[in-house]
Amino acid sequence: IMGYKKLIYDQEISGKPNSAKIALWNAEIFKLERLLEAHLEQIRKNYPAYYARKYEGKGIDIGSLQNALTPDESIIEYTFTDSTLYVFILNHQGLKIMRQRPKPSLYTAVPKFLTAIQSGLTIDASSQFQTFTRHASLFYDVLIKPYRNFLKCHKLIVIPEGILSHLPFEAFLSQKVEGKIPEYRNLPYLMNNYCIRYAYVATNLLIPEKKNVKNDKVAAFAPVVFRSNSHVPSQMNLYPDSLPELPYSLEETRKVVRMTGGDLFERENASEASFKKMSSDYKIIHLATHTWIDTLNPFFSKFVMYNQPDSIEDNLISMYEITNLNLQSSLVVLNSCNSGIGNTMSGEGVFNLARGFFYAGVPAVMATLWEVDDNIGSDIVQRFYKKLMKGVPADEALWESRKEYLQQSDRLKAHPYFWSPYAFIGQSKVIEIKNPARWYRLMLLATGIITLAGLLLGIMRYNRKRINRAV
């Protein structure tokens, strides 16, 4: 159904829609939707519990959600209704439901705050700094401070809604900051108090872990080069023709692969067909490419892959195609600009490319909220993988990597634009990666130590014999 809808959508935005084709595809959609209705009716009769949870909005019970939390975790969820903000806090101590009526300044502050962060370093740095600190403190005062007594924990799971869905909570300021001199490194960020991760809806926290992954390794995809196919008619060829190459992404993915002992799919090996064929076999999927955000229909937002000639695939992986994959991965790392932004729907959170992987069965995704700096993004991602390899839970690995980067950065690169676009979404746990290269190095080291010990033992025996002869 989504495939036919995409064909119609592509025709409509082409500038010269073919009405005959659109009519034919609409007829096919009508037939398929009737088949789907019959299929869902069979599910309702034969699997009523599943149907109730998925289609009747009965959701999950509080006890199941509490059992998914550790004693040191709290969920805080925000829901808007008219002018009222409802806040739900759940942890092992129980469920708290509160409400408040935020001032209009909360709503107008969001675009100002995001502009101050996403514009990076500007000429009017002093004014930008004041805008950022003022609004970062405001968000803390409204969204966190009133509930601190119920958030006496180390880890915070944020389920935002609406305008809050694009905010990096890590960059909120727990104290008001006076001054005009831009000094971002030592500000009282909320991430100093909490390890923060996100969820679109609470059910994301209960996706069962897959046990039958083929390779306990990382699969890193880096198309690098993006060229349109000039032999395909323009009406049929939707592949963009003006995207810059991403050489830094290749360098980054090669480092990740060397570090983790994973497999690298670069250039022509990072086509859409290759991704669909290989991605289901790996514990972690790492994707470094361009994104194409569709603000009208988020299901047609796309990752741009290498444009390998293909009679079936267009080398643009749409969100709806991701939802139809059967992935066994424990984590997807999207080191691609804007992979975490999209359209918001009341009660459902954000619909974006990252979310597609949850529909495909992945319990955790690391995504970006805006365009990332190649060099600094690569730095943070490599720190993340190093910690992951040491057995640090995935959300804490990102948390520690950000804090380390901030402590070691200079005044200019301490700006939140550089370190706060990454959002960890979903479940967090220790993800074991088998690194054959690492085990090979350890084996060589062990062999060397044994050999050296044997030589030393032989020398000691020889010297002892010489001494005995002398006596």
PDB file of N, CA and C in Angstrom, residues 6 29 42 60 82 88 98 115 130 150 170 176 202 219 263 274 283 301 312 399 414 418 430 446 450 458:
ATOM      1  N   LYS A   6       3.550   5.854  -2.558  1.00  0.00           N
ATOM      2  CA  LYS A   6       4.781   6.563  -2.918  1.00  0.00           C
ATOM      3  C   LYS A   6       4.818   6.859  -4.417  1.00  0.00           C
ATOM      4  N   ILE A  29      -4.634   0.325  -4.630  1.00  0.00           N
ATOM      5  CA  ILE A  29      -4.658   0.640  -3.196  1.00  0.00           C
ATOM      6  C   ILE A  29      -6.009   0.249  -2.599  1.00  0.00           C
ATOM      7  N   GLN A  42      -9.220 -11.095  10.918  1.00  0.00           N
ATOM      8  CA  GLN A  42      -8.746 -12.417  11.341  1.00  0.00           C
ATOM      9  C   GLN A  42      -7.834 -12.309  12.564  1.00  0.00           C
ATOM     10  N   ILE A  60      -0.007  -0.629  27.481  1.00  0.00           N
ATOM     11  CA  ILE A  60       0.647  -1.509  28.432  1.00  0.00           C
ATOM     12  C   ILE A  60       0.276  -1.093  29.842  1.00  0.00           C
ATOM     13  N   ASP A  82      -4.703  21.609  24.825  1.00  0.00           N
ATOM     14  CA  ASP A  82      -5.032  23.032  24.812  1.00  0.00           C
ATOM     15  C   ASP A  82      -3.902  23.828  25.460  1.00  0.00           C
ATOM     16  N   PHE A  88       3.739  13.208  33.414  1.00  0.00           N
ATOM     17  CA  PHE A  88       3.649  11.890  34.045  1.00  0.00           C
ATOM     18  C   PHE A  88       5.057  11.451  34.421  1.00  0.00           C
ATOM     19  N   MET A  98       0.897  15.229  37.175  1.00  0.00           N
ATOM     20  CA  MET A  98       0.792  16.646  37.531  1.00  0.00           C
ATOM     21  C   MET A  98       0.440  17.461  36.304  1.00  0.00           C
ATOM     22  N   THR A 115      17.304  28.139  17.349  1.00  0.00           N
ATOM     23  CA  THR A 115      18.107  28.991  16.466  1.00  0.00           C
ATOM     24  C   THR A 115      19.450  29.316  17.103  1.00  0.00           C
ATOM     25  N   GLN A 130      23.477  35.020  25.318  1.00  0.00           N
ATOM     26  CA  GLN A 130      22.413  35.435  26.232  1.00  0.00           C
ATOM     27  C   GLN A 130      21.073  34.790  25.868  1.00  0.00           C
ATOM     28  N   PHE A 150      10.650  14.216  42.587  1.00  0.00           N
ATOM     29  CA  PHE A 150      10.252  12.900  42.090  1.00  0.00           C
ATOM     30  C   PHE A 150      11.290  12.313  41.132  1.00  0.00           C
ATOM     31  N   GLU A 170      19.568  17.720  27.310  1.00  0.00           N
ATOM     32  CA  GLU A 170      20.905  17.741  27.903  1.00  0.00           C
ATOM     33  C   GLU A 170      21.447  19.155  28.039  1.00  0.00           C
ATOM     34  N   LYS A 176      20.409  29.852  36.586  1.00  0.00           N
ATOM     35  CA  LYS A 176      20.460  31.023  35.715  1.00  0.00           C
ATOM     36  C   LYS A 176      21.903  31.495  35.580  1.00  0.00           C
ATOM     37  N   ALA A 202       6.019   5.010  25.287  1.00  0.00           N
ATOM     38  CA  ALA A 202       6.525   4.130  26.344  1.00  0.00           C
ATOM     39  C   ALA A 202       6.734   2.697  25.856  1.00  0.00           C
ATOM     40  N   ALA A 219      27.998  -3.400  11.334  1.00  0.00           N
ATOM     41  CA  ALA A 219      27.972  -3.208   9.882  1.00  0.00           C
ATOM     42  C   ALA A 219      27.917  -1.713   9.625  1.00  0.00           C
ATOM     43  N   ASP A 263      32.348  -4.885   9.795  1.00  0.00           N
ATOM     44  CA  ASP A 263      32.445  -4.970   8.333  1.00  0.00           C
ATOM     45  C   ASP A 263      32.053  -3.623   7.728  1.00  0.00           C
ATOM     46  N   SER A 274      22.165  -3.474  -1.175  1.00  0.00           N
ATOM     47  CA  SER A 274      23.150  -4.028  -0.239  1.00  0.00           C
ATOM     48  C   SER A 274      22.708  -3.829   1.202  1.00  0.00           C
ATOM     49  N   LYS A 283      24.684  -7.019  14.697  1.00  0.00           N
ATOM     50  CA  LYS A 283      24.281  -6.568  16.033  1.00  0.00           C
ATOM     51  C   LYS A 283      24.086  -5.050  16.073  1.00  0.00           C
ATOM     52  N   SER A 301      10.406  10.401   3.874  1.00  0.00           N
ATOM     53  CA  SER A 301      11.771  10.868   4.144  1.00  0.00           C
ATOM     54  C   SER A 301      12.733   9.730   3.833  1.00  0.00           C
ATOM     55  N   ILE A 312      15.340  -2.419  -9.784  1.00  0.00           N
ATOM     56  CA  ILE A 312      14.275  -2.502  -8.775  1.00  0.00           C
ATOM     57  C   ILE A 312      14.348  -1.346  -7.793  1.00  0.00           C
ATOM     58  N   TRP A 399      26.553   9.530  26.872  1.00  0.00           N
ATOM     59  CA  TRP A 399      26.595  10.537  27.948  1.00  0.00           C
ATOM     60  C   TRP A 399      28.037  10.855  28.342  1.00  0.00           C
ATOM     61  N   ALA A 414      33.111  24.317  22.368  1.00  0.00           N
ATOM     62  CA  ALA A 414      32.256  23.919  23.487  1.00  0.00           C
ATOM     63  C   ALA A 414      30.804  24.322  23.262  1.00  0.00           C
ATOM     64  N   PHE A 418      27.804  21.724  18.664  1.00  0.00           N
ATOM     65  CA  PHE A 418      28.722  20.652  18.308  1.00  0.00           C
ATOM     66  C   PHE A 418      28.426  19.340  19.043  1.00  0.00           C
ATOM     67  N   VAL A 430      24.025  -3.072  28.003  1.00  0.00           N
ATOM     68  CA  VAL A 430      25.361  -3.403  27.529  1.00  0.00           C
ATOM     69  C   VAL A 430      25.219  -4.207  26.240  1.00  0.00           C
ATOM     70  N   ALA A 446      49.172 -12.940  24.204  1.00  0.00           N
ATOM     71  CA  ALA A 446      49.299 -14.063  25.141  1.00  0.00           C
ATOM     72  C   ALA A 446      50.393 -15.019  24.683  1.00  0.00           C
ATOM     73  N   ILE A 450      53.755 -15.978  26.769  1.00  0.00           N
ATOM     74  CA  ILE A 450      54.115 -17.373  27.070  1.00  0.00           C
ATOM     75  C   ILE A 450      55.504 -17.689  26.534  1.00  0.00           C
ATOM     76  N   GLY A 458      63.915 -20.876  30.631  1.00  0.00           N
ATOM     77  CA  GLY A 458      65.055 -21.615  30.096  1.00  0.00           C
ATOM     78  C   GLY A 458      66.386 -21.001  30.528  1.00  0.00           C
TER      79      GLY A 458
END
